[in-house]
XYZ file of C-alpha atoms in Angstrom:
646
model
C 42.185 -6.614 44.651
C 39.299 -9.257 44.065
C 39.720 -11.419 41.192
C 38.154 -10.583 37.968
C 34.899 -12.116 37.240
C 35.046 -14.497 34.443
C 32.587 -13.697 31.470
C 30.006 -16.257 30.926
C 28.615 -17.268 27.608
C 25.260 -15.600 26.596
C 23.565 -17.542 24.035
C 21.188 -16.013 21.432
C 18.293 -17.884 22.820
C 18.852 -16.402 26.237
C 19.223 -12.795 24.513
C 15.706 -13.567 22.750
C 14.182 -14.365 26.056
C 15.516 -11.300 27.635
C 14.173 -8.974 24.762
C 10.919 -10.654 24.795
C 10.740 -9.983 28.890
C 11.692 -6.378 28.293
C 8.940 -5.875 25.740
C 6.326 -7.444 27.838
C 7.618 -5.319 30.869
C 7.179 -2.186 28.901
C 3.998 -2.990 27.177
C 0.909 -0.927 28.543
C -2.147 -2.854 29.465
C -5.220 -2.894 27.463
C -8.260 -1.185 28.767
C -10.979 -3.488 30.457
C -13.674 -3.086 28.082
C -11.513 -4.597 25.423
C -10.003 -7.503 27.160
C -12.735 -10.000 25.687
C -11.432 -9.053 22.088
C -8.213 -10.577 22.603
C -9.495 -13.829 24.257
C -11.246 -16.626 22.439
C -14.277 -16.590 24.492
C -17.271 -14.050 24.383
C -18.012 -12.748 27.730
C -16.785 -9.176 28.692
C -14.447 -8.537 31.524
C -15.987 -5.663 33.534
C -13.375 -5.264 36.273
C -9.736 -4.943 36.180
C -7.467 -6.557 38.767
C -5.981 -4.180 41.430
C -2.449 -5.058 40.251
C -3.304 -3.458 36.850
C -5.017 -0.237 37.739
C -1.395 1.527 38.217
C -0.351 0.177 34.738
C -3.613 1.431 33.185
C -2.514 4.986 34.344
C 0.808 4.782 32.172
C -0.896 3.750 28.817
C 1.013 5.455 26.044
C -0.880 7.415 23.486
C -0.706 4.883 20.831
C -2.060 2.248 22.877
C -4.715 4.342 24.385
C -6.191 5.376 21.074
C -5.815 2.275 18.995
C -8.372 0.616 17.020
C -9.937 -2.160 19.014
C -12.230 -4.827 17.512
C -13.720 -8.096 18.324
C -11.389 -11.160 17.280
C -12.919 -14.063 15.679
C -12.460 -17.392 17.591
C -10.252 -20.310 16.437
C -13.219 -22.201 15.311
C -14.366 -19.456 13.260
C -11.430 -18.870 11.481
C -10.983 -22.502 10.610
C -14.502 -22.872 9.540
C -14.006 -19.879 7.215
C -10.772 -21.163 5.939
C -12.428 -24.645 5.081
C -15.186 -22.942 3.259
C -12.749 -20.884 1.371
C -10.897 -24.077 0.169
C -14.131 -26.191 -0.717
C -17.040 -23.793 -1.671
C -16.978 -22.801 -5.523
C -17.642 -19.076 -6.450
C -19.482 -17.567 -9.284
C -16.862 -15.296 -10.924
C -18.231 -11.776 -11.436
C -21.712 -12.805 -11.729
C -23.225 -11.554 -8.534
C -25.289 -8.433 -9.329
C -23.880 -5.116 -8.005
C -26.904 -3.280 -7.110
C -27.326 -2.493 -3.440
C -29.492 -0.440 -1.608
C -28.949 1.363 1.679
C -31.797 -0.669 3.367
C -29.603 -3.883 2.320
C -26.636 -2.359 4.011
C -28.178 -0.862 7.219
C -31.021 -3.768 7.336
C -31.223 -2.673 11.184
C -30.217 0.293 13.259
C -28.295 -0.445 16.440
C -27.827 2.072 19.009
C -24.219 3.555 20.017
C -22.917 4.321 23.430
C -23.592 7.879 25.001
C -21.955 9.520 27.596
C -23.634 8.616 30.950
C -24.907 11.046 33.765
C -21.918 11.682 36.144
C -24.491 12.055 39.167
C -22.879 15.160 40.477
C -19.231 13.492 40.600
C -16.340 15.723 40.119
C -13.369 13.255 40.952
C -11.818 12.256 37.672
C -11.250 8.642 38.571
C -14.929 8.099 39.690
C -16.099 9.707 36.415
C -13.986 7.353 34.643
C -15.431 4.193 36.497
C -18.947 5.558 35.718
C -18.244 5.911 32.151
C -16.267 2.500 31.780
C -19.053 0.655 33.635
C -21.805 1.964 31.335
C -19.486 1.328 28.211
C -18.862 -2.200 29.214
C -22.470 -2.951 29.959
C -23.529 -1.477 26.543
C -20.885 -3.631 24.695
C -21.724 -6.779 26.526
C -25.639 -6.061 25.645
C -24.850 -5.838 21.961
C -23.036 -8.881 21.704
C -25.667 -10.722 23.861
C -28.460 -9.442 21.771
C -26.912 -10.151 18.376
C -24.887 -13.464 19.595
C -24.705 -15.719 16.499
C -25.858 -13.056 13.961
C -23.911 -11.037 11.546
C -22.559 -8.070 13.698
C -20.056 -6.076 11.790
C -16.578 -4.802 13.378
C -17.187 -1.876 15.606
C -15.053 0.246 17.987
C -14.504 -1.257 21.289
C -12.098 1.417 22.682
C -13.890 3.840 25.195
C -11.275 6.494 24.506
C -12.445 6.842 20.855
C -16.026 7.273 21.872
C -14.953 9.928 24.347
C -13.648 11.992 21.436
C -17.140 11.706 19.736
C -18.867 12.708 23.025
C -16.346 15.471 23.283
C -16.943 17.030 19.844
C -20.778 16.740 20.029
C -20.765 18.797 23.275
C -18.213 21.159 21.969
C -19.241 22.084 18.630
C -21.918 24.210 17.347
C -22.187 22.747 13.801
C -21.572 18.946 13.197
C -20.791 17.916 9.786
C -21.288 14.151 9.022
C -18.781 13.107 6.397
C -19.689 10.143 4.082
C -17.044 10.475 1.360
C -14.360 12.897 0.618
C -14.821 12.390 -3.245
C -18.512 13.900 -3.172
C -18.360 16.690 -0.673
C -19.605 20.022 -1.311
C -17.486 22.737 -2.287
C -15.600 24.984 0.413
C -17.613 27.972 -0.696
C -20.971 26.290 -0.283
C -20.271 25.216 3.301
C -19.485 28.759 4.261
C -22.600 30.198 2.901
C -24.551 27.348 4.651
C -22.912 28.286 8.115
C -23.516 32.211 7.494
C -27.181 31.470 6.963
C -27.419 29.459 10.275
C -25.523 32.338 12.061
C -26.550 35.579 10.279
C -25.337 37.742 13.414
C -21.785 36.626 12.990
C -19.471 38.664 10.507
C -18.186 35.914 8.278
C -17.164 38.065 5.232
C -13.598 37.562 5.740
C -13.774 33.781 6.062
C -16.146 33.860 2.930
C -13.518 35.653 0.804
C -10.973 33.095 1.912
C -13.026 30.453 0.849
C -13.370 31.903 -2.501
C -9.584 32.076 -2.826
C -9.347 28.443 -1.815
C -11.874 27.546 -4.269
C -9.685 29.110 -7.125
C -6.917 26.942 -5.715
C -4.876 29.725 -4.603
C -3.237 30.181 -1.080
C -5.136 32.365 1.264
C -3.195 35.183 2.883
C -3.839 34.200 6.371
C -4.640 30.358 7.358
C -4.086 30.761 10.990
C -5.778 32.933 13.499
C -4.630 33.055 17.322
C -7.353 32.449 19.837
C -9.052 35.346 21.190
C -11.971 36.272 23.468
C -14.283 36.545 20.723
C -17.170 34.191 20.139
C -16.240 31.456 17.813
C -18.475 29.062 15.578
C -16.937 25.563 16.175
C -17.515 23.394 13.035
C -16.886 19.577 13.932
C -16.387 16.926 11.375
C -17.315 13.284 12.318
C -17.674 10.019 10.341
C -16.359 6.427 9.812
C -12.470 5.924 9.709
C -10.741 6.793 6.436
C -13.708 8.566 4.742
C -11.387 11.845 4.364
C -12.262 14.013 7.380
C -8.883 15.389 7.651
C -8.471 15.817 3.834
C -11.582 18.031 3.984
C -10.078 20.086 6.851
C -6.935 20.629 4.822
C -8.914 21.794 1.672
C -10.856 24.323 4.006
C -7.568 25.618 5.539
C -5.892 25.819 2.199
C -2.571 24.044 3.420
C -1.711 20.568 4.822
C -2.204 21.275 8.589
C -4.089 17.921 9.768
C -2.025 14.821 9.356
C -3.387 12.226 6.900
C -2.725 8.648 6.036
C -4.613 5.919 3.927
C -4.666 3.690 6.799
C -7.726 3.759 9.270
C -7.473 5.191 12.542
C -4.539 7.845 11.831
C -6.164 10.504 13.621
C -6.048 9.835 17.541
C -7.514 13.065 19.202
C -9.617 16.234 18.454
C -7.594 18.857 16.437
C -8.630 22.472 16.214
C -7.660 25.283 13.712
C -9.033 28.710 13.722
C -9.725 29.710 10.008
C -11.023 33.341 10.823
C -11.633 35.357 13.990
C -15.308 33.819 14.267
C -14.766 30.216 12.824
C -12.925 27.101 14.306
C -12.667 23.749 12.652
C -12.551 20.689 14.771
C -11.253 17.239 13.429
C -12.117 14.035 15.070
C -10.697 10.541 14.940
C -12.878 8.124 12.697
C -15.108 5.611 14.468
C -17.036 2.546 13.540
C -20.633 2.498 14.554
C -22.176 -0.846 15.607
C -24.322 -2.177 12.587
C -24.988 -5.305 10.585
C -23.091 -4.444 7.506
C -21.055 -7.468 6.335
C -17.590 -7.648 7.380
C -16.326 -8.246 3.779
C -17.909 -5.068 2.594
C -16.215 -3.217 5.650
C -12.856 -4.343 4.645
C -13.363 -3.741 1.107
C -14.496 -0.043 1.836
C -11.418 0.785 3.803
C -13.107 0.920 7.225
C -11.133 -1.921 8.747
C -7.241 -2.151 8.512
C -6.224 -4.766 6.051
C -3.228 -5.695 8.100
C -5.633 -6.575 11.095
C -7.803 -9.037 8.807
C -6.976 -12.523 10.212
C -9.248 -14.227 7.548
C -8.995 -12.515 4.254
C -10.275 -15.372 2.193
C -13.883 -14.738 2.584
C -13.256 -11.092 1.638
C -11.510 -12.453 -1.580
C -14.592 -14.579 -2.263
C -16.923 -11.572 -1.894
C -14.698 -9.624 -4.218
C -14.350 -12.356 -6.757
C -18.173 -12.761 -7.030
C -18.491 -9.280 -8.247
C -15.077 -8.645 -9.908
C -13.746 -11.477 -11.924
C -10.236 -11.520 -10.540
C -9.209 -14.480 -12.608
C -9.844 -12.412 -15.657
C -8.261 -9.460 -14.332
C -5.142 -10.906 -13.196
C -4.968 -13.680 -16.030
C -4.741 -16.423 -13.546
C -4.059 -20.071 -14.232
C -5.435 -22.803 -11.993
C -2.690 -24.593 -10.096
C -4.666 -27.866 -10.000
C -6.011 -27.554 -13.692
C -9.821 -27.849 -12.254
C -12.717 -25.997 -13.809
C -14.031 -24.316 -11.027
C -12.516 -21.715 -8.486
C -12.516 -21.383 -4.853
C -11.387 -18.183 -3.076
C -8.531 -20.072 -1.852
C -7.476 -21.177 -5.425
C -7.649 -17.597 -6.427
C -5.399 -16.438 -3.652
C -2.808 -19.285 -4.495
C -2.766 -18.714 -8.112
C -2.226 -15.074 -7.597
C 0.683 -15.804 -5.066
C 2.262 -18.039 -7.606
C 2.104 -15.360 -10.392
C 3.459 -12.935 -7.986
C 6.069 -15.504 -6.812
C 4.977 -15.320 -3.127
C 6.282 -18.635 -1.634
C 6.079 -19.883 1.821
C 9.740 -20.032 3.312
C 11.587 -23.203 2.959
C 8.741 -24.718 1.072
C 7.979 -25.096 -2.440
C 4.148 -24.085 -2.606
C 2.573 -20.504 -2.754
C 1.572 -18.451 0.081
C -2.205 -17.691 -0.035
C -2.456 -15.440 2.570
C 0.145 -13.135 1.296
C -1.600 -13.328 -2.055
C -4.956 -12.461 -0.394
C -3.645 -9.609 1.658
C -1.864 -8.199 -1.548
C -5.189 -8.164 -3.467
C -7.361 -6.625 -0.416
C -4.659 -3.802 -0.520
C -5.208 -3.230 -4.482
C -9.046 -3.112 -3.792
C -8.811 -0.658 -0.852
C -6.394 1.744 -2.864
C -8.536 1.636 -6.029
C -6.563 -0.519 -8.088
C -9.240 -2.753 -8.197
C -12.751 -1.094 -8.765
C -15.604 -2.547 -6.775
C -18.706 -0.177 -7.451
C -22.413 -0.623 -6.411
C -25.584 0.664 -7.955
C -28.875 1.403 -6.363
C -31.872 -0.923 -7.326
C -33.474 0.341 -10.476
C -30.562 2.604 -11.593
C -30.845 4.386 -14.853
C -27.869 6.249 -16.134
C -30.328 8.968 -18.003
C -32.030 9.813 -14.830
C -28.962 9.939 -12.880
C -27.071 12.274 -15.148
C -30.394 14.341 -15.037
C -30.360 14.531 -11.371
C -29.857 18.422 -10.055
C -27.485 17.242 -7.317
C -25.375 15.231 -9.796
C -25.181 18.299 -12.047
C -24.210 20.338 -8.956
C -21.313 17.946 -8.090
C -20.090 17.725 -11.752
C -19.984 21.478 -11.853
C -17.987 21.738 -8.718
C -15.593 19.048 -10.132
C -15.195 20.805 -13.454
C -14.358 24.093 -11.529
C -11.764 22.343 -9.308
C -10.171 20.679 -12.458
C -9.844 23.991 -14.130
C -7.764 25.382 -11.049
C -6.049 22.224 -10.877
C -4.860 22.634 -14.656
C -3.734 26.172 -13.958
C -1.596 24.950 -11.139
C -0.091 22.296 -13.356
C 0.829 24.775 -15.948
C 2.652 26.820 -13.250
C 4.292 23.743 -11.991
C 5.366 22.825 -15.604
C 7.030 26.379 -15.882
C 9.040 25.632 -12.827
C 9.910 22.354 -14.067
C 10.961 23.600 -17.432
C 13.505 26.007 -15.726
C 14.827 23.029 -13.378
C 15.116 21.113 -16.886
C 17.204 23.708 -18.445
C 19.453 23.760 -15.414
C 20.222 20.284 -15.518
C 20.791 20.069 -19.301
C 23.414 22.875 -19.113
C 25.027 20.939 -16.321
C 24.960 17.824 -18.175
C 26.483 19.385 -21.413
C 29.674 20.109 -19.380
C 30.094 16.297 -17.968
C 28.795 14.527 -21.162
C 29.570 16.938 -24.150
C 28.846 14.066 -26.820
C 25.083 14.257 -25.847
C 23.105 16.405 -28.065
C 19.760 17.987 -27.039
C 16.776 18.012 -29.592
C 12.904 18.275 -29.258
C 10.462 16.240 -31.002
C 7.161 14.219 -30.742
C 7.797 10.632 -29.626
C 5.610 7.633 -28.968
C 7.122 5.679 -26.025
C 5.969 2.515 -24.817
C 3.918 4.076 -21.974
C 2.457 6.851 -23.908
C 1.243 6.388 -27.575
C -0.220 9.906 -28.072
C 2.677 11.287 -29.566
C 3.521 13.687 -26.578
C 6.589 16.060 -26.961
C 9.685 15.009 -25.339
C 13.059 16.528 -24.970
C 15.569 13.772 -26.539
C 19.015 13.516 -25.736
C 21.123 11.652 -28.336
C 24.838 10.801 -28.269
C 27.163 8.178 -26.632
C 28.222 7.513 -23.169
C 31.870 6.259 -22.339
C 32.540 3.317 -20.201
C 35.645 1.469 -19.550
C 35.785 -2.445 -20.286
C 38.999 -4.605 -19.866
C 41.344 -1.903 -20.019
C 39.698 -0.026 -22.920
C 37.059 2.700 -23.244
C 33.966 2.372 -25.427
C 31.195 4.907 -26.265
C 27.864 3.308 -26.292
C 25.111 5.107 -28.216
C 22.047 5.929 -26.073
C 18.688 7.923 -26.405
C 17.085 9.669 -23.134
C 13.597 11.014 -23.378
C 12.653 13.713 -20.835
C 8.991 14.188 -20.661
C 7.185 17.492 -20.023
C 6.968 16.984 -16.393
C 10.551 16.323 -16.037
C 12.091 16.174 -13.354
C 9.182 15.081 -11.279
C 8.494 12.199 -13.647
C 11.641 10.037 -14.434
C 13.267 10.160 -17.979
C 13.086 7.095 -20.551
C 16.435 5.428 -21.524
C 17.168 3.429 -24.293
C 20.518 1.809 -25.814
C 20.483 2.345 -29.634
C 22.648 -0.063 -31.546
C 24.516 1.424 -34.799
C 25.270 -0.467 -37.935
C 27.023 -3.650 -37.177
C 26.028 -3.661 -33.545
C 23.299 -5.742 -31.526
C 21.879 -5.316 -28.086
C 22.970 -7.941 -25.207
C 19.881 -8.523 -23.075
C 20.635 -8.423 -19.535
C 19.040 -7.758 -16.127
C 18.758 -4.160 -16.766
C 18.825 -3.914 -20.511
C 15.722 -5.531 -22.703
C 16.094 -6.966 -25.856
C 14.483 -3.884 -27.466
C 17.221 -1.744 -25.811
C 15.137 -0.113 -23.155
C 16.874 0.359 -19.830
C 15.420 -0.289 -16.497
C 17.697 0.297 -13.360
C 17.049 1.115 -9.706
C 17.908 4.611 -10.145
C 15.275 5.058 -12.636
C 12.622 2.947 -10.670
C 13.229 4.956 -7.466
C 13.432 8.547 -9.444
C 12.210 11.326 -7.479
C 12.664 15.221 -7.921
C 16.010 15.290 -6.484
C 17.638 12.901 -8.928
C 19.579 14.412 -11.713
C 20.755 13.486 -15.261
C 24.320 13.532 -14.360
C 23.921 10.943 -11.817
C 21.607 8.915 -14.136
C 24.435 8.975 -16.993
C 27.201 8.023 -14.421
C 25.195 4.973 -13.212
C 24.723 3.890 -16.792
C 28.573 4.187 -17.444
C 29.229 2.092 -14.211
C 26.531 -0.434 -15.359
C 28.023 -0.638 -18.919
C 31.485 -1.221 -17.591
C 30.284 -4.237 -15.720
C 27.725 -5.592 -18.302
C 28.339 -4.121 -21.969
C 24.880 -3.668 -23.614
C 26.168 -3.901 -27.257
C 28.357 -6.280 -29.064
C 29.533 -6.594 -32.783
C 27.439 -8.629 -34.964
C 29.056 -11.793 -36.476
C 29.967 -11.711 -40.203
C 27.764 -13.664 -42.656
C 30.670 -16.124 -43.340
C 31.330 -17.260 -39.568
C 27.686 -16.672 -38.618
C 26.143 -20.149 -37.394
C 22.829 -21.359 -37.543
C 20.579 -19.295 -35.331
C 18.885 -21.021 -32.325
C 16.495 -19.775 -29.857
C 17.808 -19.052 -26.449
C 18.151 -22.247 -24.084
C 16.214 -21.829 -20.889
C 18.118 -25.064 -19.547
C 21.086 -27.119 -20.387
C 20.398 -30.208 -22.509
C 20.660 -33.426 -20.348
C 23.537 -34.751 -22.579
C 25.645 -31.924 -21.905
C 25.023 -31.902 -18.040
C 26.170 -35.500 -17.348
C 29.479 -34.136 -15.969
C 30.962 -30.867 -14.978
C 33.633 -31.198 -17.787
C 30.753 -31.842 -20.326
C 28.889 -28.890 -18.951
C 31.815 -26.628 -19.507
C 32.715 -27.805 -22.876
C 29.103 -27.093 -23.991
C 28.905 -23.802 -22.369
C 32.278 -22.830 -24.232
C 30.876 -23.862 -27.487
C 27.438 -22.306 -27.072
C 28.038 -19.270 -24.945
C 25.489 -17.315 -26.864
C 22.869 -19.647 -26.626
C 22.867 -20.755 -22.999
C 20.626 -18.618 -20.872
C 22.190 -18.201 -17.358
C 19.709 -17.145 -14.414
C 21.251 -14.626 -12.094
C 19.313 -16.007 -9.046
C 17.737 -19.059 -7.871
C 14.257 -19.486 -8.892
C 13.076 -20.656 -5.452
C 14.824 -18.733 -2.768
C 15.254 -15.636 -5.131
C 19.002 -15.021 -3.986
C 21.698 -14.286 -6.375
C 24.394 -17.200 -6.947
C 27.757 -16.646 -5.688
C 31.028 -18.759 -5.262
C 30.774 -18.990 -1.363
C 27.180 -19.896 -0.359
C 24.773 -19.763 -3.129
C 26.247 -22.127 -5.861
C 24.546 -22.627 -9.263
C 23.761 -26.192 -9.649
C 22.479 -27.903 -12.770
C 20.209 -31.149 -12.511
C 21.586 -33.473 -14.997
C 18.470 -35.462 -15.402
C 16.696 -32.585 -16.970
C 18.937 -29.481 -16.991
C 17.202 -26.884 -14.724
C 19.350 -24.622 -12.577
C 18.851 -23.764 -9.020
C 21.085 -23.158 -5.877
C 22.793 -25.918 -4.179
C 21.348 -24.939 -0.816
C 17.672 -25.222 -2.307
C 18.333 -28.479 -3.945
C 19.397 -30.009 -0.489
C 16.245 -28.760 1.013
C 13.699 -29.994 -1.357
C 10.999 -32.250 0.526
C 11.308 -34.717 -2.354
C 13.991 -35.507 -4.859
C 12.027 -33.960 -7.619
C 12.781 -30.929 -9.880
C 10.709 -27.848 -8.910
C 10.314 -26.811 -12.323
C 9.336 -30.195 -14.364
C 8.804 -32.637 -11.409
C 11.466 -34.983 -12.897
C 12.917 -37.260 -10.112
C 16.728 -36.992 -9.431
C 19.478 -38.110 -7.339
C 22.391 -36.577 -5.278
C 24.707 -37.535 -7.873
C 22.632 -35.719 -10.484
C 23.704 -32.501 -9.134
C 26.468 -30.811 -11.066
C 28.003 -27.673 -9.297
C 28.804 -25.182 -12.066
C 29.539 -22.004 -10.357
């Protein structure tokens, strides 16, 4: 037998290179019309090398229909970053009146399907369409070179979906915004007027049922040989086309996502024997709309924004972000720049650059943009000369309000039905809880919680939960409030100290006794009260929430909690331990390092106290500080001033 081959060492670096080569080999090629997007230069590559033609045929669906936009050059990114760092902004002082003419100051043409010139071969048709599309894109960039050209779609496959739906459908509905759409019944009546010869009575009745918030008997009709009215929906990305389709169907059939570009291809659904709905992917047309407004409107994916600081500046001039987030200037200057806002927000959220002690401005900017797109930060515009009285009396506004009130009425009926179902689920959980924790009594009363001051009615659980501690079992008095929407919404738990007891604040128990655990934070409808009480019992066995009060004779003078160890007690480890032993109730011990946010442990992350100032951090971070300065108070220290305490 041949000798066995000796195994050779395979380093992590070689493994990484091997994985990178595999990803590169499996990665599909990008269509020719988008090659210039990923380069730093402007010219369009019109032809694809022969070696890549075969690879183009194997393009996956996710790559084939992905959003493609023009990338900024490195010089443009650097210039925008310098402006964000140096140019001051007027916080919330820019007027928010904006006309349609200001947004679309100039109408730009869009690519249309070219004449195939009698060709029937698929490859030649593809070449004709790509050639025409590449010429269009190149012409647009040459004509608007150096001007404010917005992000627009550069993927020909997405435009082909628009060409298909315009050729396929009898009716095209342009969706501007899902929140201001007409009612489903009004749409059906409008289509009936357009096609009076078609029997649409059955579909109209379905729309009446959907308008009441009820589920129609039949939501899916099979394809048949009868003539069908095809109704297509087109519009920008993330405006709610798929949401409108689902509302017309009466159930969630079309997949939805808050991220732009979720719908990839045309989707059809027969809602009656004579009506078919057609959904299309969103598409961004060429225009002169500012890119900042595009991002804040949710038309451009936030995770693809390479330079978010100019968008933050645009937003801060119309919404005072400093006041909204209660930001403090890092450098104590009087004026704010977009970069200052991002850094101050990152510091407030504790977004720090890895292995360095300064805020991550890019992450802070990205977080603010996501809040703006999701609606947590409200940016609204008004037309020039806006008068609230004239707006409220407008017939179209009254019509939309009437539709909204009707939808709200049916939504309220659905909520009452859900509450009845939740009431049954709540009773089932309470009966099961009584068998496992008999010391908890159930009452019902109006209660003002921290989050609800309206005096809403809660189901209250009062009693004790047993928890073992150091070989003994203790009964801790707690109170659990169940809201009306339980178990969909989480309960509120609180430790209630009896006479002679006081609350011990910890990571999960506040000074007021309110409990906040990961189980409550991640609450869903599948969670149960039994698991919650078992979790609290386990938590109390490791960290008791209550302790006996000291008697008046032995009670010492009350002192505030110490955020750091006094310098005199941190000179040596012996002095530190002696101080802790005598003042155990006064010392505030941090559970994690304030820099790396990792918990202290005996093996790797050891708690270290600086004897010069008494602040605490882990030993690893103290060694990696760029300068021997305390990250909390900037006081200078030496290696011999580091006292390891844990």
